Amino acid sequence: MLQSKKCFFFLALLWAIFVVAGPSGAEPKGRLVLGMAGEPTTFDPHIITSPPQGTVFPLVFDTLLFRDNNGKIVPTLAASYRLVDPNVWEFKLREGIKFANGEPVDAQAVKYSLERIVDPKTQSRQVSLFRSISRVEAVDPLTARIHTKSPDMFLPTALAQYGQIVPPKHYQGHDLKFLAANPVGSGPYRLVRWKKGEELIFEASPAYRAASSIRIKTGVVKIIPEPTTRVAALVAGDIDIAEDVPPQLAPLVKSKPGLEVVSDKSPRVCYVLMIVKPGTPWADVRVRKALNYAKDVDSLVTHLLQGYGRKIATNLIPASFGHNPGLKPYPHDLEAAKKLMAEAGYAQGFSVDMYVPIGRYLMGKEAAEAVAGQFEKVGVKVRVRAVEWANLTKIMQRRWEPDAPPYWWYSCRLDTTLHAEGMYAGTITSDSTWGGFRDPEIDKTIEAARAETDEEQREKKYRDLDRILHAEKLPLVFLYNQDQIAAKKAKVDWKMRPDTLILISEAGWK
């Protein structure tokens, strides 16, 4: 027994050394250029939630936990973590880690960072993920305890994506405008130049805790919203990796020597989100159910996605904790749709605006127009309005104001948390960042699932909730789960993550 304990201790020590120091390697070298569709609106890590954030923030900032390349949550800034009691999570930090400006990564930094997110003055869109936090306690320099208002079993999952830890002196000493463009973290890179709308340039940080694991010295993110232009840039050799390649362009990439298509199932789910306000036709659940029958997702997957996707029953994918495998997608049934529309008093249909952000979603405008055409068969006249993302966020911020007209939008959300709670926090709860649905009973059910400490019972509660949203509430028109399609030069050494984030810190040259 003693010998096995010694063996276990030795293996654990080796693992800790590997995580902190990283695999041995040469100095980072070379330059890698990634073509992205969008960019974050700010580099203050506690303000927003967006797909571009997920790709570039991990280059500059560290979190207590993170998902490895296989999707498993592992400690990063934390050496270990545990549930002390139902309302207290304890994190032990690694020794000797510093931010790029020399400040120590300690419990005070954890306290400052997490409390900054939940401070109303910050106006963070991440609040729904951390709404349970009451306070953070710095027990000693390397021990932080997160106290929650009620048990929160989702918290470690949230901390694997959000809750970036920042140096308190730097962030307390500057205003928000300065911090939005001058980030400091403990991550593998420093942001050295940001020309908005064009490019972001990152240089490898020698202060990084695992500097020897970084292979690329200079990472460049080119902002190329139009997918055809992005692929053309790869073909021309101007970029080395292109994200979000349209299915129709995948054969072109495959035909070019020295280029490769990389595709896999992704956690991106697409749907039509309705702002469900009293008095709207879709405030009647029969109309929402009719719309779910009216769509023809098989046609969308075959013709629009070229087979790079699959229809879904709800906004959860099989990899999401809480997904109910017993649910079946709504079939395409125009007669059932028309019958429900008539029962609800809308046999002649109605008109509605549906927004779609330009360049944000793969084939977004085309998908919105195709869905609009399908709804027309049951009398619903959808006016598709393509707008810039910045304009849509302004429209969304006003959606619950009494004088704001109700509307729909074609949306796709990345379930990068791989958890039901992450999807519900963004689209289903009454205070969700981007949601259009408010139901106090559903809110209570979500809270109860999040607070359940028994994992088996917690998963059952989420699966029951998935069934209710599918059969009874239908807050969305559920469409499909897209595959992630990227393209790269063959000599780039990089593989796709389960959360589909393309991280320059995980790439190298063969």
Coordinates of C-alpha atoms in Angstrom, one line a residue:
M1 CA 0.0 0.0 0.0
L2 CA 2.8 2.4 0.9
Q3 CA 4.6 1.6 -2.3
S4 CA 1.5 2.3 -4.4
K5 CA 1.0 5.6 -2.6
K6 CA 4.6 6.6 -3.4
C7 CA 4.0 5.6 -7.0
F8 CA 0.9 7.7 -7.2
F9 CA 2.6 10.7 -5.6
F10 CA 5.5 10.4 -8.2
L11 CA 3.1 10.2 -11.1
A12 CA 1.1 13.2 -9.8
L13 CA 4.3 15.1 -9.4
L14 CA 5.3 14.4 -13.0
W15 CA 1.9 15.5 -14.2
A16 CA 2.1 18.7 -12.3
I17 CA 5.6 19.5 -13.7
F18 CA 4.3 18.8 -17.2
V19 CA 1.3 21.1 -16.8
V20 CA 3.2 24.0 -15.3
A21 CA 6.3 23.7 -17.4
G22 CA 4.8 22.1 -20.5
P23 CA 6.6 19.7 -22.7
S24 CA 10.2 20.6 -23.4
G25 CA 10.8 22.3 -26.7
A26 CA 12.8 24.9 -28.6
E27 CA 12.1 28.7 -28.5
P28 CA 8.9 29.7 -30.3
K29 CA 9.6 30.7 -33.8
G30 CA 7.9 31.7 -37.0
R31 CA 4.6 33.4 -37.8
L32 CA 1.1 31.9 -38.2
V33 CA -1.8 33.7 -39.7
L34 CA -5.4 32.8 -38.9
G35 CA -8.3 34.1 -40.9
M36 CA -11.3 34.8 -38.7
A37 CA -14.8 35.9 -39.5
G38 CA -15.2 38.3 -36.6
E39 CA -13.4 40.0 -33.7
P40 CA -14.2 40.8 -30.1
T41 CA -15.7 44.3 -29.5
T42 CA -13.4 44.7 -26.5
F43 CA -10.4 43.0 -25.0
D44 CA -11.7 43.5 -21.5
P45 CA -12.3 39.8 -20.7
H46 CA -15.1 40.3 -18.2
I47 CA -17.6 42.2 -20.4
I48 CA -18.8 40.1 -23.3
T49 CA -19.6 36.6 -24.5
S50 CA -18.9 35.8 -28.2
P51 CA -17.3 33.2 -30.4
P52 CA -14.4 35.5 -31.4
Q53 CA -13.7 36.0 -27.7
G54 CA -13.2 32.2 -27.3
T55 CA -10.5 32.1 -30.0
V56 CA -8.4 35.1 -28.9
F57 CA -8.9 35.6 -25.2
P58 CA -7.1 32.3 -24.2
L59 CA -4.0 33.7 -26.0
V60 CA -3.7 36.5 -23.5
F61 CA -5.6 35.3 -20.4
D62 CA -5.6 32.2 -18.2
T63 CA -8.6 30.8 -16.3
L64 CA -8.6 28.6 -13.2
L65 CA -9.6 25.7 -15.3
F66 CA -9.6 24.9 -19.1
R67 CA -10.6 22.2 -21.5
D68 CA -7.7 20.3 -23.0
N69 CA -7.5 19.3 -26.6
N70 CA -9.8 16.3 -25.9
G71 CA -12.5 18.4 -24.2
K72 CA -11.7 17.3 -20.7
I73 CA -11.7 20.0 -18.0
V74 CA -8.3 20.3 -16.3
P75 CA -6.7 22.6 -13.7
T76 CA -4.6 25.4 -15.2
L77 CA -4.0 28.3 -12.9
A78 CA -5.5 26.1 -10.2
A79 CA -3.4 23.2 -9.0
S80 CA -6.5 21.5 -7.7
Y81 CA -10.1 22.3 -6.7
R82 CA -12.8 20.8 -4.5
L83 CA -16.3 21.3 -3.1
V84 CA -15.7 22.2 0.6
D85 CA -19.4 22.3 1.3
P86 CA -22.5 22.7 -1.0
N87 CA -22.0 26.5 -1.1
V88 CA -18.2 26.7 -1.2
W89 CA -15.7 25.8 -3.9
E90 CA -12.0 25.9 -3.0
F91 CA -9.2 26.4 -5.5
K92 CA -5.5 25.9 -4.7
L93 CA -3.3 27.9 -7.0
R94 CA 0.0 27.0 -8.6
E95 CA 3.0 28.7 -7.1
G96 CA 5.2 31.2 -8.8
I97 CA 2.9 32.2 -11.7
K98 CA 3.0 35.9 -12.7
F99 CA 1.1 38.1 -15.0
A100 CA 2.9 39.6 -18.0
N101 CA 3.4 42.8 -16.1
G102 CA 5.0 41.1 -13.1
E103 CA 2.1 41.0 -10.7
P104 CA 1.6 37.7 -8.9
V105 CA -1.2 35.3 -9.9
D106 CA -2.6 34.8 -6.4
A107 CA -5.9 34.5 -4.5
Q108 CA -6.4 38.3 -4.4
A109 CA -6.3 38.3 -8.2
V110 CA -8.9 35.5 -8.3
K111 CA -11.1 37.5 -5.8
Y112 CA -10.8 40.7 -7.8
S113 CA -11.4 39.1 -11.2
L114 CA -14.5 37.1 -10.3
E115 CA -16.1 39.8 -8.1
R116 CA -15.5 42.2 -11.0
I117 CA -17.7 40.1 -13.2
V118 CA -20.7 40.0 -10.8
D119 CA -20.3 43.7 -9.9
P120 CA -23.3 45.5 -11.5
K121 CA -21.0 48.4 -12.4
T122 CA -19.1 46.1 -14.9
Q123 CA -22.4 45.4 -16.8
S124 CA -21.0 42.0 -17.8
R125 CA -22.9 39.7 -20.1
Q126 CA -21.2 36.8 -18.3
V127 CA -23.3 37.4 -15.1
S128 CA -25.8 34.6 -15.9
L129 CA -22.9 32.1 -15.8
F130 CA -21.7 33.4 -12.4
R131 CA -25.0 34.6 -10.9
S132 CA -24.6 32.2 -7.9
I133 CA -21.5 33.9 -6.6
S134 CA -22.0 35.9 -3.3
R135 CA -18.3 36.6 -2.6
V136 CA -14.8 35.3 -3.1
E137 CA -12.5 34.8 -0.1
A138 CA -8.7 34.9 -0.3
V139 CA -7.9 32.4 2.4
D140 CA -4.1 32.7 1.9
P141 CA -2.0 33.7 -1.1
L142 CA -2.6 30.4 -2.9
T143 CA -6.1 29.5 -1.7
A144 CA -9.3 31.1 -3.0
R145 CA -12.8 30.1 -1.9
I146 CA -15.8 30.9 -4.0
H147 CA -18.9 31.3 -1.8
T148 CA -22.3 30.8 -3.6
K149 CA -25.8 31.8 -2.7
S150 CA -26.9 28.2 -3.3
P151 CA -25.2 25.1 -4.5
D152 CA -23.8 25.6 -8.0
M153 CA -22.5 22.5 -9.7
F154 CA -22.1 24.3 -13.0
L155 CA -19.4 26.7 -11.7
P156 CA -16.3 24.6 -12.6
T157 CA -17.7 24.3 -16.2
A158 CA -18.1 28.1 -16.4
L159 CA -14.6 28.6 -15.0
A160 CA -13.2 26.5 -17.8
Q161 CA -14.2 29.1 -20.3
Y162 CA -14.9 32.4 -18.6
G163 CA -13.7 34.1 -15.4
Q164 CA -10.3 35.1 -16.8
I165 CA -7.9 36.1 -14.1
V166 CA -6.4 39.6 -14.4
P167 CA -3.8 41.6 -12.4
P168 CA -5.7 43.8 -9.9
K169 CA -3.3 46.8 -9.9
H170 CA -3.4 47.1 -13.7
Y171 CA -7.2 46.8 -13.9
Q172 CA -7.9 49.1 -10.9
G173 CA -5.5 51.7 -12.2
H174 CA -7.0 52.3 -15.6
D175 CA -10.4 53.2 -17.0
L176 CA -12.6 50.8 -19.1
K177 CA -11.7 52.4 -22.4
F178 CA -8.0 51.9 -21.8
L179 CA -8.5 48.3 -20.6
A180 CA -10.6 47.5 -23.7
A181 CA -7.5 47.8 -25.9
N182 CA -4.6 47.2 -23.4
P183 CA -5.1 43.7 -21.9
V184 CA -2.7 42.1 -19.4
G185 CA -3.0 38.5 -18.5
S186 CA -0.9 35.4 -17.7
G187 CA -1.5 33.6 -20.9
P188 CA 0.9 32.4 -23.6
Y189 CA 0.8 35.6 -25.7
R190 CA 0.7 39.4 -25.4
L191 CA -1.5 41.5 -27.6
V192 CA 1.0 43.9 -29.3
R193 CA -1.2 45.5 -32.0
W194 CA -4.9 45.7 -32.7
K195 CA -6.1 47.4 -35.8
K196 CA -9.8 47.1 -35.5
G197 CA -11.6 45.5 -38.4
E198 CA -8.3 44.3 -39.9
E199 CA -5.9 42.3 -37.6
L200 CA -4.7 41.5 -34.2
I201 CA -1.0 40.6 -33.6
F202 CA 0.2 38.5 -30.7
E203 CA 3.8 37.8 -29.5
A204 CA 4.7 34.8 -27.4
S205 CA 5.2 35.8 -23.7
P206 CA 8.4 34.7 -22.1
A207 CA 6.6 35.0 -18.7
Y208 CA 4.1 32.3 -19.6
R209 CA 4.1 29.4 -17.1
A210 CA 4.5 26.9 -19.9
A211 CA 6.5 28.9 -22.3
S212 CA 8.4 25.9 -23.7
S213 CA 5.1 24.4 -25.0
I214 CA 4.5 27.4 -27.4
R215 CA 5.8 26.8 -30.9
I216 CA 4.6 29.9 -32.7
K217 CA 6.4 33.2 -31.9
T218 CA 4.0 35.6 -33.7
G219 CA 0.4 34.9 -34.1
V220 CA -1.7 37.1 -36.5
V221 CA -5.5 37.1 -36.6
K222 CA -6.8 38.6 -39.8
I223 CA -10.4 39.7 -39.7
I224 CA -12.0 38.5 -43.0
P225 CA -15.8 38.5 -42.5
E226 CA -16.7 37.2 -46.0
P227 CA -16.1 33.4 -46.2
T228 CA -15.3 33.4 -49.9
T229 CA -12.6 36.0 -49.4
R230 CA -11.3 34.0 -46.4
V231 CA -10.9 30.9 -48.5
A232 CA -9.4 33.0 -51.4
A233 CA -6.8 34.3 -48.9
L234 CA -5.8 30.7 -47.9
V235 CA -5.6 29.7 -51.6
A236 CA -3.4 32.7 -52.3
G237 CA -1.1 31.9 -49.3
D238 CA -2.0 35.0 -47.4
I239 CA -3.2 33.1 -44.4
D240 CA -2.3 29.7 -42.9
I241 CA -5.7 28.6 -41.4
A242 CA -9.2 29.7 -42.3
E243 CA -12.1 29.2 -40.0
D244 CA -15.7 28.6 -41.0
V245 CA -15.3 27.4 -44.5
P246 CA -18.6 27.1 -46.4
P247 CA -19.5 23.6 -47.4
Q248 CA -19.7 24.6 -51.0
L249 CA -16.1 25.7 -51.0
A250 CA -14.6 22.6 -49.3
P251 CA -14.1 20.8 -52.6
L252 CA -12.2 23.8 -53.9
V253 CA -9.8 23.6 -51.0
K254 CA -9.4 19.9 -51.3
S255 CA -8.4 20.3 -55.0
K256 CA -5.5 22.6 -54.2
P257 CA -2.1 21.0 -53.5
G258 CA -0.7 21.8 -50.1
L259 CA -4.1 22.6 -48.5
E260 CA -6.3 20.5 -46.3
V261 CA -9.9 20.6 -45.1
V262 CA -10.4 19.8 -41.4
S263 CA -14.0 19.1 -40.3
D264 CA -15.7 17.5 -37.4
K265 CA -18.9 17.7 -35.4
S266 CA -19.1 21.0 -33.6
P267 CA -21.1 22.3 -30.6
R268 CA -22.7 25.0 -32.8
V269 CA -26.5 24.8 -32.8
C270 CA -28.7 27.0 -35.1
Y271 CA -32.3 28.0 -34.5
V272 CA -34.8 30.8 -35.0
L273 CA -35.1 32.8 -31.8
M274 CA -38.4 34.6 -31.2
I275 CA -38.8 37.6 -28.9
V276 CA -41.9 36.2 -27.2
K277 CA -43.8 39.3 -26.0
P278 CA -47.5 39.3 -25.1
G279 CA -49.7 40.0 -28.0
T280 CA -47.4 38.5 -30.6
P281 CA -48.8 35.5 -32.7
W282 CA -45.9 33.4 -31.5
A283 CA -46.8 34.1 -27.8
D284 CA -49.2 31.2 -28.5
V285 CA -47.3 27.9 -28.1
R286 CA -49.4 26.4 -30.9
V287 CA -47.8 28.8 -33.3
R288 CA -44.3 28.0 -32.1
K289 CA -45.1 24.3 -32.5
A290 CA -46.5 24.9 -36.0
L291 CA -43.3 26.6 -37.0
N292 CA -41.3 23.6 -35.7
Y293 CA -43.4 21.4 -38.0
A294 CA -43.2 23.9 -40.9
K295 CA -39.4 23.8 -41.2
D296 CA -37.7 21.3 -43.5
V297 CA -34.4 20.7 -41.8
D298 CA -33.5 17.7 -44.0
S299 CA -33.6 19.9 -47.0
L300 CA -31.4 22.6 -45.3
V301 CA -28.8 20.0 -44.2
T302 CA -28.7 18.4 -47.7
H303 CA -28.7 21.5 -49.9
L304 CA -27.4 24.3 -47.7
L305 CA -24.9 22.5 -45.5
Q306 CA -24.0 19.9 -48.2
G307 CA -24.4 17.2 -45.5
Y308 CA -22.1 18.9 -43.0
G309 CA -24.7 18.9 -40.2
R310 CA -27.6 17.1 -38.7
K311 CA -31.1 18.0 -37.4
I312 CA -31.7 18.3 -33.7
A313 CA -34.6 17.9 -31.3
T314 CA -33.7 20.9 -29.0
N315 CA -30.8 23.3 -28.7
L316 CA -28.7 20.7 -27.0
I317 CA -26.3 18.3 -28.7
P318 CA -25.4 14.8 -27.6
A319 CA -22.1 16.0 -26.1
S320 CA -23.9 18.5 -23.8
F321 CA -24.4 17.4 -20.2
G322 CA -28.2 17.1 -19.8
H323 CA -29.0 16.2 -23.4
N324 CA -32.0 13.9 -23.6
P325 CA -31.2 11.1 -26.1
G326 CA -34.9 10.0 -26.2
L327 CA -36.1 13.1 -27.9
K328 CA -36.7 13.1 -31.7
P329 CA -36.6 16.2 -34.0
Y330 CA -40.0 17.5 -35.2
P331 CA -40.8 16.0 -38.6
H332 CA -41.5 18.2 -41.6
D333 CA -45.4 18.2 -41.6
L334 CA -47.1 21.1 -43.3
E335 CA -50.6 19.8 -42.6
A336 CA -49.9 19.6 -38.9
A337 CA -48.4 23.1 -39.0
K338 CA -51.4 24.6 -40.9
K339 CA -53.9 22.9 -38.5
L340 CA -52.1 24.4 -35.4
M341 CA -51.9 27.8 -37.1
A342 CA -55.7 27.7 -37.7
E343 CA -56.4 26.6 -34.1
A344 CA -54.4 29.6 -32.9
G345 CA -56.3 32.0 -35.1
Y346 CA -53.6 32.5 -37.7
A347 CA -54.8 30.5 -40.6
Q348 CA -53.9 33.4 -42.9
G349 CA -50.5 33.7 -41.3
F350 CA -48.7 36.9 -40.3
S351 CA -45.7 39.1 -41.1
V352 CA -42.5 39.4 -39.1
D353 CA -38.9 40.7 -39.4
M354 CA -36.1 38.2 -38.9
Y355 CA -32.6 39.6 -38.4
V356 CA -29.5 37.8 -39.3
P357 CA -26.0 39.2 -38.5
I358 CA -23.7 39.7 -41.5
G359 CA -20.7 37.4 -41.5
R360 CA -21.2 36.0 -38.0
Y361 CA -22.7 32.6 -38.9
L362 CA -21.6 30.2 -41.6
M363 CA -24.1 30.6 -44.5
G364 CA -26.2 32.7 -42.1
K365 CA -28.1 34.9 -44.6
E366 CA -28.6 32.0 -47.0
A367 CA -30.0 29.9 -44.1
A368 CA -32.3 32.6 -42.9
E369 CA -33.7 33.1 -46.4
A370 CA -34.2 29.4 -46.9
V371 CA -36.1 29.1 -43.6
A372 CA -38.2 32.1 -44.5
G373 CA -39.2 30.4 -47.7
Q374 CA -40.3 27.3 -45.8
F375 CA -42.4 29.4 -43.4
E376 CA -44.2 31.1 -46.3
K377 CA -45.9 27.8 -47.0
V378 CA -47.9 28.2 -43.8
G379 CA -48.7 31.8 -44.4
V380 CA -45.9 33.4 -42.4
K381 CA -44.2 36.2 -44.4
V382 CA -40.7 36.7 -43.0
R383 CA -38.7 39.7 -44.0
V384 CA -35.0 38.8 -43.7
R385 CA -32.9 41.8 -42.6
A386 CA -29.2 41.3 -42.7
V387 CA -27.5 43.7 -40.3
E388 CA -24.0 44.3 -38.8
W389 CA -23.5 42.5 -35.5
A390 CA -22.9 45.7 -33.6
N391 CA -26.3 47.0 -34.8
L392 CA -28.1 43.7 -33.8
T393 CA -26.6 43.9 -30.3
K394 CA -28.1 47.3 -29.9
I395 CA -31.5 46.0 -31.1
M396 CA -31.3 43.1 -28.7
Q397 CA -30.4 45.3 -25.8
R398 CA -33.8 47.1 -26.2
R399 CA -35.9 44.0 -26.9
W400 CA -37.9 44.0 -23.6
E401 CA -38.6 47.7 -23.7
P402 CA -42.4 48.3 -24.1
D403 CA -42.0 50.3 -27.4
A404 CA -39.5 47.9 -28.9
P405 CA -41.2 46.0 -31.8
P406 CA -41.1 42.2 -31.5
Y407 CA -39.0 40.3 -34.0
W408 CA -37.1 37.1 -34.7
W409 CA -33.5 36.4 -35.4
Y410 CA -31.6 33.6 -37.0
S411 CA -29.0 32.6 -34.5
C412 CA -26.3 30.0 -33.9
R413 CA -24.8 29.4 -30.5
L414 CA -21.7 27.6 -29.7
D415 CA -22.2 25.3 -26.7
T416 CA -18.5 25.6 -25.8
T417 CA -19.4 24.7 -22.1
L418 CA -20.8 21.4 -23.4
H419 CA -23.5 21.7 -20.8
A420 CA -27.2 22.4 -20.8
E421 CA -26.7 25.2 -18.4
G422 CA -24.5 27.1 -20.8
M423 CA -27.1 27.0 -23.5
Y424 CA -30.0 27.9 -21.2
A425 CA -28.0 30.8 -19.6
G426 CA -27.6 32.3 -23.1
T427 CA -31.0 31.7 -24.6
I428 CA -33.7 30.3 -22.3
T429 CA -33.6 31.9 -18.8
S430 CA -35.5 35.1 -18.3
D431 CA -32.3 37.1 -17.8
S432 CA -30.4 35.3 -20.5
T433 CA -28.0 37.4 -22.5
W434 CA -29.6 36.8 -25.9
G435 CA -32.9 35.1 -25.1
G436 CA -36.4 36.0 -26.1
F437 CA -38.3 33.7 -23.8
R438 CA -39.4 34.4 -20.2
D439 CA -41.0 31.7 -18.0
P440 CA -40.6 31.8 -14.2
E441 CA -41.3 28.1 -13.8
I442 CA -38.6 27.2 -16.3
D443 CA -36.2 29.5 -14.4
K444 CA -36.9 27.7 -11.2
T445 CA -36.4 24.3 -12.8
I446 CA -33.1 25.4 -14.3
E447 CA -31.9 26.7 -10.9
A448 CA -32.9 23.4 -9.2
A449 CA -30.9 21.4 -11.7
R450 CA -27.9 23.6 -11.3
A451 CA -28.0 23.3 -7.5
E452 CA -28.4 19.5 -7.4
T453 CA -25.3 18.0 -5.9
D454 CA -26.0 14.4 -6.9
E455 CA -24.7 14.1 -10.4
E456 CA -27.1 11.3 -11.5
Q457 CA -30.1 13.3 -10.2
R458 CA -28.7 16.5 -11.7
E459 CA -28.5 14.9 -15.2
K460 CA -32.0 13.6 -14.8
K461 CA -33.3 17.1 -14.0
Y462 CA -31.7 18.5 -17.0
R463 CA -33.0 15.7 -19.2
D464 CA -36.5 16.3 -17.9
L465 CA -36.1 20.0 -18.7
D466 CA -34.9 19.2 -22.2
R467 CA -38.1 17.2 -22.7
I468 CA -40.3 20.0 -21.4
L469 CA -38.7 22.6 -23.7
H470 CA -39.0 20.2 -26.6
A471 CA -42.7 19.1 -26.1
E472 CA -44.4 21.8 -24.1
K473 CA -42.6 25.2 -24.2
L474 CA -40.8 25.3 -27.6
P475 CA -39.0 28.6 -27.0
L476 CA -37.1 28.3 -30.3
V477 CA -37.6 26.9 -33.7
F478 CA -35.0 24.1 -33.5
L479 CA -32.9 23.7 -36.7
Y480 CA -29.6 21.9 -36.9
N481 CA -26.2 21.2 -35.4
Q482 CA -23.5 22.4 -37.8
D483 CA -20.2 20.7 -38.5
Q484 CA -17.2 22.9 -38.0
I485 CA -15.2 23.2 -41.3
A486 CA -11.8 24.8 -41.3
A487 CA -9.0 24.7 -43.9
K488 CA -5.3 25.0 -43.5
K489 CA -1.9 24.6 -45.2
A490 CA -0.9 21.0 -44.9
K491 CA 2.4 21.9 -43.2
V492 CA 0.5 23.5 -40.3
D493 CA 0.4 21.1 -37.3
W494 CA -3.0 21.7 -35.7
K495 CA -6.1 19.6 -34.9
M496 CA -9.6 20.6 -34.2
R497 CA -10.8 20.8 -30.6
P498 CA -14.2 19.5 -29.4
D499 CA -15.2 23.1 -28.6
T500 CA -14.0 24.1 -32.1
L501 CA -11.8 27.0 -30.8
I502 CA -8.8 27.5 -33.1
L503 CA -6.0 28.4 -30.7
I504 CA -2.7 29.6 -32.1
S505 CA -1.2 28.5 -28.9
E506 CA -1.9 24.9 -29.9
A507 CA -0.5 25.2 -33.4
G508 CA 2.9 24.8 -34.9
W509 CA 4.7 24.1 -38.2
K510 CA 5.5 20.5 -39.2

